Amino acid sequence: MGLYFLDYGAGNVQSLANSLKKLGYNFQWVTSADDFHKASSLIFPGVGAFGQAIDALESKGFLQPLRDYIASGKPYFGICIGMQVLYQSSAENPSKRGLGVIPCPIGEFSSADKTVPHIGWNTVDLLDSAEKSDEGLTRSSHYYYVHSYRAAYDPVTYPEAAEWAHGVTQYGQEIFVASVRKANVFATQFHPEKSGEAGLKIVSAWLSEPEVARAAAPPTPRILRSPRPKDGLTKRIVACMDVRSNDRGDLVVTKGDQYDVREKAPAAPGAVQASAAGEVRNLGKPVALAARYYAAGADELCLMNITSFRHSPLRDQPMLAVVRAAAEEIFVPLTIGGGIKDTVDPDGTKRSALEVAGAYFRAGADKVSIASDAVHTVERMRQKARDAGEDEDKAFGDGTSSIETIARAYGRQAVVVSIDPRRVYVDPGYDGPYKSELIFGKPNGEEHERGKAWWYQCTVSGGREVRPLSVVQLARGVEKLGAGELVLNSIDRDGTGKGFDTDLVQLVRKNVRIPIIASSGAGSAAHFVEVFERTGVEAALAAGIFHRGEVQIPDVKKALSDASFNARI
Ligand code: 1PR
């Protein structure tokens, strides 16, 4: 008897395990079909792709026991895919059948008026119009969503399914089911375990609620809802920590100026310039800083392993321990980047990028961020098309790249591509490659005055090597391969405090439909307002100003709210 946890083998279930640990609950993992009989309550925190989840449940012999468990009346709490499997089917994998407990299919968000996936903090509108539900949901809180597929809330077409709906949410002009509740079943589309204190309250309320109260929950009224002019999705503020070992071998958070992370050593007597061979800048310990940013209200955190391009075996990877420790402290989404590619352990064991990513997910990461390998993949894909005499811009992947394999297993929302572009200045009359992507600068801008135009070139290995690929080619290519989101850095702006490169961000925004996190150059709270106003991106990331304490995360949130943006305060 007791609380059981269903892990079908993909996605980050560690986050929820950590939140239960934090709340002081013990649980056991479901390891055999028998455990469904032993469980007195069951949580299914599914992350990933619908079809993958159904296949995995089937191959483990769990599908029927899960159906029987739910029919038995014992308490069930599903999260994300754990909610979606209750439905009949999903447009994500139309050939797979769900449990069919809720008689309605899951459809895909339209990207006509918004970016897809729906990633970020959004509200819940409780259908009984209450401010707060017994399950701990409150109308004034924001919860973390990450999904491309949703159950539309449609009481006219699916009246029976609408009886299950408990809370709904608006994204763009679509209203979808955010939580379901009926008798012993409660499930959320959002991730309570990644929704900070507001989410932990839900987990805690469900765990402490007596079974009888749950079974007696009244049915939710079927109320028609029409979309409001604006949805409740907030702009996300992301704090990023570049992690590397210093010269003494300690893992520290560092920060570069245009990617140079070493202190400038004092100029030698008689030398004209300071040498760049000083110590690696040390701005603190990764886990302590992550905990500080979580407490300050960061909407997401990134840990970048910036030495990964030199040496990245999976065995003995010290970043795994950092991720594990950080995930025990923070309950907002955590992205890990650096070294997500095929690797070889010191004993010669080959590890695919999928295995590397899987190790980070199991350690507690929610998304992985791929940089160099994404550039190489898109280059290869375009080369193949070129060799075949086909249009490179229409090239498709062959299913084997890191982006494709990880997106297939964990869902595209778990795959972020981090782009490290640099400006290449040319004369305005330039007639060479990438001329269709040239930016001419604003009439009063410094580049314009210098009589220059520019395009953005991709780099790999932390900006050390330039590649024959433009930022537009890369962004479009990785979107096609299945990336769910972009972190758009700028080597020119990194660490300068001059503000985000809004020309760059606008250019990429025009070319893809997936969410973008603008990065590099933030020097003040006003810079965040500026990037959102000028480009409409979904999120913005900073490092230096937060590490040095020059700007506090709540100040950024206040500036956003003063400028009428939704923000999670
Ligand atoms: O190529 O897949 O192994 O990934 C390597 C990852 O490490 C890439 O995401 C790359 O951006 C990152 N990286 C590599 N070298 C450096 C470096 O600084 N020497 N960091 C580096 C890049 C950029 C951002 C930074 C923003 C905001 N740092 O992470 O946080 O520019 O900074 P600011 O607010 O202080 O301006 P792979």
Coordinates of C-alpha atoms and ligand atoms in Angstrom, one line a residue:
M1 CA 0.0 0.0 0.0
G2 CA 1.1 3.6 -0.3
L3 CA 1.9 6.2 -2.8
Y4 CA 3.2 5.0 -6.1
F5 CA 4.9 6.8 -8.9
L6 CA 4.6 5.8 -12.6
D7 CA 7.7 6.4 -14.7
Y8 CA 7.4 5.0 -18.2
G9 CA 11.0 5.7 -18.9
A10 CA 11.2 9.1 -20.6
G11 CA 11.1 12.6 -19.4
N12 CA 12.0 14.3 -16.2
V13 CA 10.2 12.6 -13.5
Q14 CA 13.0 13.5 -11.1
S15 CA 11.5 17.0 -10.7
L16 CA 8.3 15.6 -9.1
A17 CA 10.3 13.1 -7.1
N18 CA 12.3 16.0 -5.7
S19 CA 9.1 18.0 -4.9
L20 CA 7.7 15.0 -3.0
K21 CA 11.0 14.7 -1.1
K22 CA 10.9 18.4 -0.3
L23 CA 7.3 18.1 1.0
G24 CA 8.3 15.1 3.1
Y25 CA 6.5 12.3 1.4
N26 CA 7.7 8.8 0.7
F27 CA 6.8 6.9 -2.4
Q28 CA 7.7 3.9 -4.5
W29 CA 8.2 3.5 -8.2
V30 CA 5.9 1.3 -10.2
T31 CA 8.1 -1.5 -11.4
S32 CA 5.6 -4.2 -12.2
A33 CA 1.9 -4.6 -13.1
D34 CA 1.4 -5.9 -9.5
D35 CA 2.3 -2.5 -8.1
F36 CA -1.0 -1.1 -9.5
H37 CA -2.8 -3.4 -7.0
K38 CA -0.5 -2.4 -4.2
A39 CA -0.8 1.3 -4.8
S40 CA -3.3 3.2 -2.6
S41 CA -2.6 6.4 -4.7
L42 CA -0.8 6.9 -7.9
I43 CA 0.9 9.8 -9.6
F44 CA 1.8 9.7 -13.4
P45 CA 4.0 12.6 -14.2
G46 CA 4.3 12.1 -17.9
V47 CA 6.6 14.3 -20.0
G48 CA 7.4 13.7 -23.6
A49 CA 5.5 12.5 -26.6
F50 CA 2.0 10.8 -26.5
G51 CA 2.9 7.9 -28.8
Q52 CA 6.1 7.2 -26.9
A53 CA 4.2 7.1 -23.6
I54 CA 1.5 4.7 -24.9
D55 CA 4.1 2.4 -26.5
A56 CA 6.2 2.3 -23.3
L57 CA 3.2 1.6 -21.1
E58 CA 2.1 -1.2 -23.5
S59 CA 5.5 -2.8 -23.8
K60 CA 5.9 -2.8 -20.0
G61 CA 2.4 -4.4 -19.7
F62 CA 1.1 -1.3 -17.8
L63 CA -1.6 -0.1 -20.1
Q64 CA -4.5 -2.4 -18.9
P65 CA -3.4 -2.3 -15.2
L66 CA -3.4 1.5 -15.4
R67 CA -6.9 1.4 -16.9
D68 CA -8.0 -1.0 -14.1
Y69 CA -6.4 1.2 -11.5
I70 CA -8.3 4.3 -12.6
A71 CA -11.6 2.3 -12.8
S72 CA -11.0 1.0 -9.3
G73 CA -11.7 4.4 -7.8
K74 CA -8.3 4.8 -6.2
P75 CA -6.8 8.3 -6.4
Y76 CA -5.0 9.2 -9.6
F77 CA -3.0 12.4 -10.3
G78 CA -1.8 12.8 -13.9
I79 CA 0.5 15.5 -15.1
C80 CA 0.9 16.7 -18.7
I81 CA 1.1 13.4 -20.7
G82 CA -0.3 11.8 -17.5
M83 CA -3.4 13.9 -18.2
Q84 CA -3.4 13.5 -22.0
V85 CA -3.3 9.6 -21.9
L86 CA -6.7 9.8 -20.2
Y87 CA -8.1 11.0 -23.6
Q88 CA -9.1 8.9 -26.6
S89 CA -6.2 9.8 -28.9
S90 CA -3.8 12.6 -29.8
A91 CA -3.0 14.4 -33.0
E92 CA 0.7 13.9 -32.0
N93 CA 0.5 10.2 -32.8
P94 CA -2.9 9.5 -34.4
S95 CA -2.3 5.8 -34.7
K96 CA -2.1 5.3 -31.0
R97 CA -5.1 4.9 -28.7
G98 CA -5.2 6.6 -25.3
L99 CA -7.0 5.2 -22.3
G100 CA -10.3 6.7 -23.5
V101 CA -11.5 7.6 -20.0
I102 CA -12.3 11.1 -21.3
P103 CA -14.2 10.8 -24.6
C104 CA -12.5 13.4 -26.7
P105 CA -9.3 13.6 -28.9
I106 CA -6.3 15.8 -28.1
G107 CA -5.5 18.3 -30.9
E108 CA -2.6 20.5 -31.8
F109 CA -2.3 24.2 -31.1
S110 CA -2.6 26.4 -34.2
S111 CA 0.5 28.4 -34.9
A112 CA -1.4 30.9 -37.0
D113 CA -1.5 33.5 -34.2
K114 CA 1.2 32.4 -31.8
T115 CA 4.3 30.4 -31.3
V116 CA 4.1 26.7 -30.7
P117 CA 4.9 24.9 -28.3
H118 CA 3.0 26.8 -25.6
I119 CA 5.9 27.3 -23.2
G120 CA 5.8 29.4 -20.1
W121 CA 3.7 30.6 -17.1
N122 CA 0.0 31.0 -17.7
T123 CA -3.1 31.2 -15.5
V124 CA -5.9 28.8 -14.8
D125 CA -9.5 29.9 -15.0
L126 CA -11.5 27.6 -12.6
L127 CA -14.8 26.7 -14.2
D128 CA -16.8 26.9 -11.0
S129 CA -15.6 30.6 -10.9
A130 CA -14.0 30.0 -7.5
E131 CA -10.8 32.0 -6.6
K132 CA -9.3 28.8 -5.2
S133 CA -10.0 25.1 -5.6
D134 CA -9.7 22.3 -3.0
E135 CA -6.7 21.1 -5.0
G136 CA -4.8 24.2 -4.2
L137 CA -5.2 26.0 -7.6
T138 CA -5.7 29.7 -7.4
R139 CA -6.9 32.1 -10.0
S140 CA -4.2 34.6 -9.2
S141 CA -1.3 32.2 -9.6
H142 CA 0.7 31.3 -12.7
Y143 CA 1.6 27.7 -13.6
Y144 CA 4.3 26.4 -15.9
Y145 CA 3.1 24.8 -19.2
V146 CA 5.1 23.2 -21.9
H147 CA 3.2 21.4 -24.7
S148 CA 2.2 21.6 -28.4
Y149 CA -1.0 19.5 -28.1
R150 CA -4.0 20.3 -26.0
A151 CA -7.6 19.2 -25.2
A152 CA -9.7 22.0 -26.6
Y153 CA -12.4 23.1 -24.2
D154 CA -15.5 22.5 -26.3
P155 CA -18.7 21.8 -24.3
V156 CA -20.8 21.9 -27.5
T157 CA -19.0 19.3 -29.5
Y158 CA -17.8 17.2 -26.6
P159 CA -20.3 17.7 -23.7
E160 CA -19.2 14.6 -21.9
A161 CA -15.6 15.5 -21.9
A162 CA -16.4 19.0 -20.8
E163 CA -17.8 17.5 -17.6
W164 CA -14.2 16.5 -16.7
A165 CA -12.8 19.9 -17.2
H166 CA -12.0 21.7 -14.0
G167 CA -9.9 24.6 -15.0
V168 CA -9.3 26.1 -18.5
T169 CA -6.5 28.4 -19.9
Q170 CA -6.3 30.6 -22.9
Y171 CA -3.3 30.6 -25.2
G172 CA -3.6 33.0 -28.2
Q173 CA -7.4 32.7 -29.0
E174 CA -7.6 29.0 -28.0
I175 CA -9.2 27.9 -24.8
F176 CA -7.9 24.5 -23.6
V177 CA -8.3 22.2 -20.6
A178 CA -5.7 23.0 -17.9
S179 CA -7.0 20.6 -15.3
V180 CA -9.5 17.8 -15.1
R181 CA -11.3 16.4 -12.0
K182 CA -13.9 13.7 -11.6
A183 CA -14.3 11.4 -8.7
N184 CA -10.9 9.8 -8.1
V185 CA -9.1 11.4 -11.0
F186 CA -7.3 14.8 -10.9
A187 CA -4.9 15.8 -13.6
T188 CA -3.2 18.9 -14.9
Q189 CA -1.8 19.9 -18.3
F190 CA 0.7 22.2 -16.5
H191 CA 3.6 21.1 -14.3
P192 CA 2.9 21.7 -10.7
E193 CA 6.4 20.4 -9.9
K194 CA 7.9 23.2 -12.0
S195 CA 5.5 25.9 -10.9
G196 CA 7.4 27.2 -7.9
E197 CA 5.6 27.5 -4.6
A198 CA 2.2 27.8 -6.3
G199 CA 2.7 24.3 -7.8
L200 CA 4.1 22.7 -4.7
K201 CA 0.8 23.8 -2.9
I202 CA -1.1 21.7 -5.5
V203 CA 1.0 18.6 -5.0
S204 CA 0.8 19.1 -1.2
A205 CA -3.0 19.6 -1.3
W206 CA -3.5 16.4 -3.4
L207 CA -1.3 14.3 -1.2
S208 CA -3.0 15.5 2.0
E209 CA -6.6 15.3 0.9
P210 CA -8.5 12.4 2.3
E211 CA -9.8 9.9 -0.3
V212 CA -13.5 10.4 0.7
A213 CA -13.3 14.1 0.1
R214 CA -11.8 13.5 -3.3
A215 CA -14.5 11.0 -4.3
A216 CA -17.2 13.4 -3.2
A217 CA -15.9 16.3 -5.3
P218 CA -18.9 17.8 -7.1
P219 CA -18.9 17.7 -10.9
T220 CA -17.7 20.9 -12.5
P221 CA -20.4 22.9 -14.3
R222 CA -20.2 23.0 -18.1
I223 CA -19.8 26.7 -18.7
L224 CA -19.1 28.2 -22.1
R225 CA -16.0 30.4 -22.2
S226 CA -15.1 32.9 -24.9
P227 CA -11.5 34.1 -25.4
R228 CA -10.5 37.4 -24.0
P229 CA -8.5 39.8 -26.2
K230 CA -5.2 38.9 -24.4
D231 CA -4.1 35.6 -22.9
G232 CA -2.4 35.3 -19.5
L233 CA 1.0 34.0 -20.7
T234 CA 3.8 35.9 -19.0
K235 CA 7.1 37.0 -20.5
R236 CA 9.7 34.8 -19.0
I237 CA 12.9 36.0 -17.4
V238 CA 15.7 33.5 -17.5
A239 CA 18.9 33.5 -15.4
C240 CA 21.8 31.8 -17.1
M241 CA 24.9 30.4 -15.4
D242 CA 27.9 29.6 -17.5
V243 CA 29.7 26.8 -15.6
R244 CA 33.3 25.7 -16.1
S245 CA 36.2 24.5 -14.0
N246 CA 38.7 27.1 -13.0
D247 CA 42.4 26.7 -13.0
R248 CA 42.2 24.8 -9.7
G249 CA 39.6 22.4 -11.0
D250 CA 36.6 23.8 -9.1
L251 CA 33.3 24.1 -11.0
V252 CA 32.4 27.8 -10.9
V253 CA 29.8 30.1 -12.5
T254 CA 31.8 32.4 -14.7
K255 CA 30.9 35.1 -17.2
G256 CA 32.6 36.3 -20.3
D257 CA 32.9 39.5 -22.2
Q258 CA 32.1 38.5 -25.7
Y259 CA 32.7 34.9 -24.6
D260 CA 36.1 35.6 -23.0
V261 CA 35.8 34.4 -19.4
R262 CA 39.3 35.2 -18.2
E263 CA 40.1 38.2 -16.1
K264 CA 42.3 40.6 -17.9
A265 CA 45.8 40.2 -16.3
P266 CA 47.4 43.6 -15.5
A267 CA 49.6 44.8 -18.4
A268 CA 53.2 43.8 -18.1
P269 CA 55.5 46.7 -17.5
G270 CA 56.2 48.4 -20.8
A271 CA 53.3 46.5 -22.6
V272 CA 50.7 48.5 -24.4
Q273 CA 47.7 46.2 -23.6
A274 CA 46.6 44.0 -20.7
S275 CA 47.1 40.3 -21.5
A276 CA 44.0 38.2 -21.6
A277 CA 45.6 35.3 -19.7
G278 CA 44.2 36.0 -16.2
E279 CA 42.2 33.6 -14.1
V280 CA 38.8 32.3 -15.0
R281 CA 36.2 34.8 -13.5
N282 CA 34.6 33.2 -10.5
L283 CA 31.1 34.6 -9.8
G284 CA 30.0 31.9 -7.4
K285 CA 28.9 28.3 -6.9
P286 CA 26.3 27.0 -9.4
V287 CA 23.9 25.4 -7.0
A288 CA 23.9 28.3 -4.5
L289 CA 23.3 30.8 -7.3
A290 CA 20.6 28.7 -8.8
A291 CA 18.8 28.6 -5.4
R292 CA 19.2 32.4 -5.1
Y293 CA 17.6 33.0 -8.5
Y294 CA 14.8 30.6 -7.8
A295 CA 14.0 32.5 -4.6
A296 CA 14.2 35.8 -6.4
G297 CA 11.5 34.7 -8.9
A298 CA 13.4 33.6 -12.0
D299 CA 11.0 32.0 -14.3
E300 CA 13.6 29.5 -15.6
L301 CA 17.2 28.7 -15.1
C302 CA 19.9 27.6 -17.5
L303 CA 23.2 25.9 -16.7
M304 CA 25.7 25.9 -19.5
N305 CA 28.6 23.7 -19.4
I306 CA 30.9 25.9 -21.3
T307 CA 34.0 23.7 -21.3
S308 CA 32.1 20.8 -22.9
F309 CA 33.5 21.2 -26.3
R310 CA 36.9 20.1 -25.1
H311 CA 36.1 17.1 -23.1
S312 CA 32.7 15.6 -22.6
P313 CA 32.5 12.0 -21.6
L314 CA 29.2 11.0 -19.9
R315 CA 30.8 8.9 -17.3
D316 CA 32.1 11.0 -14.4
Q317 CA 30.5 14.1 -15.9
P318 CA 30.6 16.6 -13.0
M319 CA 27.8 18.7 -14.5
L320 CA 25.4 15.8 -13.7
A321 CA 26.0 16.2 -10.0
V322 CA 25.5 20.0 -10.4
V323 CA 22.1 19.4 -12.1
R324 CA 21.1 16.8 -9.5
A325 CA 21.9 19.1 -6.6
A326 CA 20.3 22.2 -8.3
A327 CA 17.1 20.2 -9.2
E328 CA 16.6 19.4 -5.5
E329 CA 16.5 23.1 -4.6
I330 CA 14.6 24.7 -7.5
F331 CA 11.1 24.1 -8.7
V332 CA 11.1 26.0 -11.9
P333 CA 12.3 24.7 -15.3
L334 CA 15.9 23.9 -15.6
T335 CA 17.8 23.8 -19.0
I336 CA 21.2 22.2 -19.3
G337 CA 23.4 22.9 -22.2
G338 CA 27.0 22.2 -23.4
G339 CA 28.2 18.8 -24.7
I340 CA 24.8 17.5 -25.9
K341 CA 26.2 15.4 -28.7
D342 CA 27.5 11.9 -29.4
T343 CA 30.4 11.3 -27.1
V344 CA 32.9 8.6 -26.1
D345 CA 33.6 7.7 -22.5
P346 CA 37.2 7.3 -21.3
D347 CA 36.9 3.5 -21.6
G348 CA 35.9 3.8 -25.2
T349 CA 32.1 3.3 -24.6
K350 CA 30.1 5.3 -27.2
R351 CA 27.2 7.4 -25.9
S352 CA 24.7 8.8 -28.3
A353 CA 23.4 12.4 -27.8
L354 CA 20.1 10.8 -26.8
E355 CA 21.8 8.9 -24.0
V356 CA 23.6 12.1 -22.9
A357 CA 20.4 14.0 -22.8
G358 CA 18.6 11.1 -21.0
A359 CA 21.3 11.3 -18.2
Y360 CA 20.6 15.0 -17.8
F361 CA 16.8 14.5 -17.8
R362 CA 17.1 11.8 -15.1
A363 CA 19.4 14.1 -13.1
G364 CA 16.6 16.7 -13.0
A365 CA 16.9 18.8 -16.2
D366 CA 13.7 19.7 -18.0
K367 CA 15.3 20.7 -21.3
V368 CA 18.6 20.2 -23.0
S369 CA 20.2 22.9 -25.1
I370 CA 22.2 22.0 -28.2
A371 CA 24.6 24.5 -29.8
S372 CA 27.6 23.2 -31.9
D373 CA 25.9 19.9 -32.9
A374 CA 22.9 21.8 -34.2
V375 CA 25.1 23.8 -36.5
H376 CA 26.9 20.7 -37.8
T377 CA 23.6 18.9 -38.3
V378 CA 22.1 21.7 -40.4
E379 CA 25.3 22.0 -42.4
R380 CA 25.2 18.3 -43.2
M381 CA 21.5 18.4 -44.1
R382 CA 22.0 21.3 -46.5
Q383 CA 25.1 19.6 -48.0
K384 CA 23.2 16.4 -48.7
A385 CA 20.5 18.4 -50.5
R386 CA 23.2 20.2 -52.5
D387 CA 24.8 17.0 -53.5
A388 CA 21.5 15.7 -54.7
G389 CA 20.9 18.8 -56.7
E390 CA 18.0 19.8 -54.5
D391 CA 17.1 23.2 -52.9
E392 CA 19.1 23.4 -49.6
D393 CA 16.4 25.6 -48.0
K394 CA 13.9 22.7 -48.4
A395 CA 16.3 20.1 -47.0
F396 CA 15.0 17.7 -44.3
G397 CA 16.7 15.6 -41.6
D398 CA 17.2 11.9 -41.9
G399 CA 15.9 11.2 -38.3
T400 CA 19.4 10.5 -36.8
S401 CA 20.5 13.8 -35.5
S402 CA 20.6 14.7 -31.8
I403 CA 17.7 17.2 -32.2
E404 CA 15.5 14.6 -34.0
T405 CA 16.3 11.6 -31.7
I406 CA 15.8 13.6 -28.5
A407 CA 12.6 15.4 -29.7
R408 CA 11.2 12.0 -30.7
A409 CA 11.8 10.5 -27.3
Y410 CA 11.1 13.5 -25.0
G411 CA 9.0 15.8 -27.1
R412 CA 10.2 18.8 -29.0
Q413 CA 9.6 21.1 -26.1
A414 CA 12.5 19.4 -24.3
V415 CA 15.0 20.4 -27.1
V416 CA 16.4 23.9 -27.1
V417 CA 18.9 25.1 -29.7
S418 CA 21.4 27.7 -28.4
I419 CA 22.7 29.9 -31.2
D420 CA 26.0 31.8 -31.0
P421 CA 26.1 34.2 -33.9
R422 CA 28.4 37.0 -34.6
R423 CA 28.0 40.0 -36.9
V424 CA 29.9 40.0 -40.2
Y425 CA 30.3 43.6 -41.4
V426 CA 30.3 44.3 -45.2
D427 CA 29.9 47.3 -47.4
P428 CA 26.3 48.3 -48.1
G429 CA 26.7 47.4 -51.8
Y430 CA 27.8 43.9 -50.9
D431 CA 26.7 41.3 -53.4
G432 CA 27.9 38.0 -51.9
P433 CA 26.3 35.1 -50.0
Y434 CA 23.6 35.9 -47.5
K435 CA 22.9 39.3 -49.1
S436 CA 19.2 38.7 -48.7
E437 CA 19.7 38.7 -44.9
L438 CA 21.7 42.0 -44.7
I439 CA 20.8 44.5 -42.1
F440 CA 21.5 48.1 -42.8
G441 CA 21.2 49.6 -39.3
K442 CA 19.2 52.5 -38.2
P443 CA 19.9 56.0 -39.7
N444 CA 21.3 57.2 -36.3
G445 CA 22.9 53.8 -35.4
E446 CA 26.7 53.5 -35.0
E447 CA 27.1 50.9 -37.8
H448 CA 25.1 53.1 -40.2
E449 CA 27.4 56.0 -39.5
R450 CA 30.4 53.8 -40.2
G451 CA 28.8 53.0 -43.6
K452 CA 28.4 49.3 -42.9
A453 CA 25.8 46.6 -43.3
W454 CA 26.0 43.2 -41.7
W455 CA 24.8 39.6 -41.6
Y456 CA 24.9 37.1 -38.8
Q457 CA 27.2 34.1 -39.1
C458 CA 26.9 30.9 -37.0
T459 CA 29.8 29.7 -34.8
V460 CA 30.6 26.5 -32.9
S461 CA 32.7 25.7 -29.9
G462 CA 31.7 28.7 -27.9
G463 CA 32.3 31.2 -30.7
R464 CA 35.8 29.9 -31.4
E465 CA 35.1 28.7 -34.9
V466 CA 32.9 30.4 -37.6
R467 CA 30.9 28.2 -40.0
P468 CA 29.5 28.8 -43.5
L469 CA 26.0 29.1 -42.2
S470 CA 23.8 32.1 -41.5
V471 CA 21.6 32.5 -38.4
V472 CA 18.5 32.4 -40.5
Q473 CA 19.6 29.1 -42.2
L474 CA 20.3 27.6 -38.8
A475 CA 17.1 28.8 -37.1
R476 CA 14.9 27.5 -39.9
G477 CA 16.8 24.3 -40.2
V478 CA 16.6 23.4 -36.5
E479 CA 12.9 24.3 -36.4
K480 CA 12.3 21.8 -39.2
L481 CA 14.4 19.2 -37.4
G482 CA 12.1 19.5 -34.3
A483 CA 13.7 22.0 -31.9
G484 CA 11.1 23.4 -29.6
E485 CA 12.7 26.7 -28.7
L486 CA 15.8 28.9 -29.4
V487 CA 18.2 30.7 -27.1
L488 CA 19.5 33.4 -29.3
N489 CA 22.8 34.7 -28.0
S490 CA 24.9 37.4 -29.6
I491 CA 28.7 37.3 -29.3
D492 CA 28.9 41.0 -30.1
R493 CA 26.6 41.9 -27.2
D494 CA 27.6 39.3 -24.6
G495 CA 28.7 40.9 -21.4
T496 CA 28.6 44.5 -22.8
G497 CA 25.5 45.7 -21.0
K498 CA 24.5 47.6 -24.2
G499 CA 21.1 45.9 -24.5
F500 CA 19.9 42.9 -26.6
D501 CA 20.7 42.9 -30.3
T502 CA 17.1 43.6 -31.3
D503 CA 18.0 43.6 -35.1
L504 CA 19.2 40.0 -34.6
V505 CA 16.2 39.0 -32.5
Q506 CA 13.7 40.6 -35.0
L507 CA 15.4 38.8 -37.9
V508 CA 15.1 35.4 -36.3
R509 CA 11.6 36.1 -35.0
K510 CA 10.4 36.7 -38.6
N511 CA 11.8 33.4 -39.7
V512 CA 10.5 30.8 -37.2
R513 CA 7.3 30.0 -35.3
I514 CA 8.9 28.4 -32.2
P515 CA 9.5 30.4 -29.0
I516 CA 12.7 32.5 -28.7
I517 CA 14.6 33.4 -25.7
A518 CA 16.6 36.6 -26.4
S519 CA 20.0 36.6 -24.8
S520 CA 23.2 38.7 -24.4
G521 CA 23.8 42.3 -23.6
A522 CA 21.2 43.1 -20.9
G523 CA 22.4 46.0 -18.8
S524 CA 19.2 47.2 -17.2
A525 CA 15.6 46.4 -16.5
A526 CA 14.6 48.7 -19.4
H527 CA 16.5 46.5 -21.8
F528 CA 14.1 43.7 -21.2
V529 CA 11.1 45.9 -21.8
E530 CA 12.8 47.1 -25.0
V531 CA 13.4 43.6 -26.4
F532 CA 9.8 42.5 -25.7
E533 CA 8.4 45.7 -27.2
R534 CA 10.5 45.6 -30.3
T535 CA 10.5 42.0 -31.1
G536 CA 7.6 40.3 -29.4
V537 CA 9.8 37.4 -28.2
E538 CA 8.6 35.1 -25.4
A539 CA 11.5 35.3 -23.0
A540 CA 14.7 37.1 -22.3
L541 CA 17.9 35.9 -20.6
A542 CA 20.6 37.6 -18.7
A543 CA 23.7 36.5 -16.8
G544 CA 26.2 39.2 -15.8
I545 CA 23.8 41.8 -14.3
F546 CA 22.2 39.2 -12.1
H547 CA 25.5 37.6 -11.0
R548 CA 27.0 40.9 -10.1
G549 CA 23.8 42.0 -8.4
E550 CA 23.4 45.1 -10.6
V551 CA 19.8 44.4 -11.4
Q552 CA 17.5 42.2 -9.3
I553 CA 15.0 39.9 -11.0
P554 CA 12.0 41.5 -9.2
D555 CA 13.0 44.9 -10.6
V556 CA 12.8 43.4 -14.1
K557 CA 9.4 41.9 -13.4
K558 CA 8.1 45.3 -12.1
A559 CA 9.4 47.1 -15.2
L560 CA 7.6 44.5 -17.4
S561 CA 4.4 44.9 -15.4
D562 CA 4.7 48.7 -15.5
A563 CA 5.0 48.4 -19.3
S564 CA 1.7 46.3 -19.3
F565 CA 3.4 43.0 -20.0
N566 CA 2.1 39.9 -18.1
A567 CA 4.8 39.0 -15.6
R568 CA 4.9 36.4 -12.8
I569 CA 5.5 38.7 -9.8
Ligands
1PR1 O1 28.4 23.7 -28.3 O2 26.5 22.3 -27.6 O3 28.6 22.2 -26.5 O4 27.2 24.2 -26.2 C1 28.0 25.1 -25.6 C2 27.2 26.1 -25.0 O5 28.1 26.9 -24.1 C3 26.6 27.1 -26.0 O6 25.2 27.3 -25.6 C4 27.4 28.4 -25.9 O7 26.5 29.5 -26.0 C5 27.9 28.3 -24.5 N1 29.3 28.9 -24.4 C6 30.4 28.4 -24.8 N2 31.5 29.2 -24.5 C7 31.0 30.2 -23.9 C8 31.7 31.4 -23.3 O8 31.2 32.3 -22.8 N3 33.0 31.3 -23.4 N4 28.7 30.9 -23.2 C9 29.6 30.1 -23.8 C10 27.9 31.6 -23.8 C11 26.4 33.2 -23.5 C12 25.2 33.2 -22.7 C13 25.3 34.3 -21.7 C14 24.5 35.4 -22.4 C15 24.1 36.5 -21.4 N5 27.4 32.5 -22.9 O9 25.1 31.9 -22.0 O10 24.7 33.8 -20.6 O11 25.3 36.0 -23.4 O12 25.1 37.2 -20.9 P1 25.0 38.7 -20.4 O13 23.7 38.9 -19.9 O14 26.1 38.8 -19.3 O15 25.3 39.6 -21.6 P2 27.7 23.1 -27.2

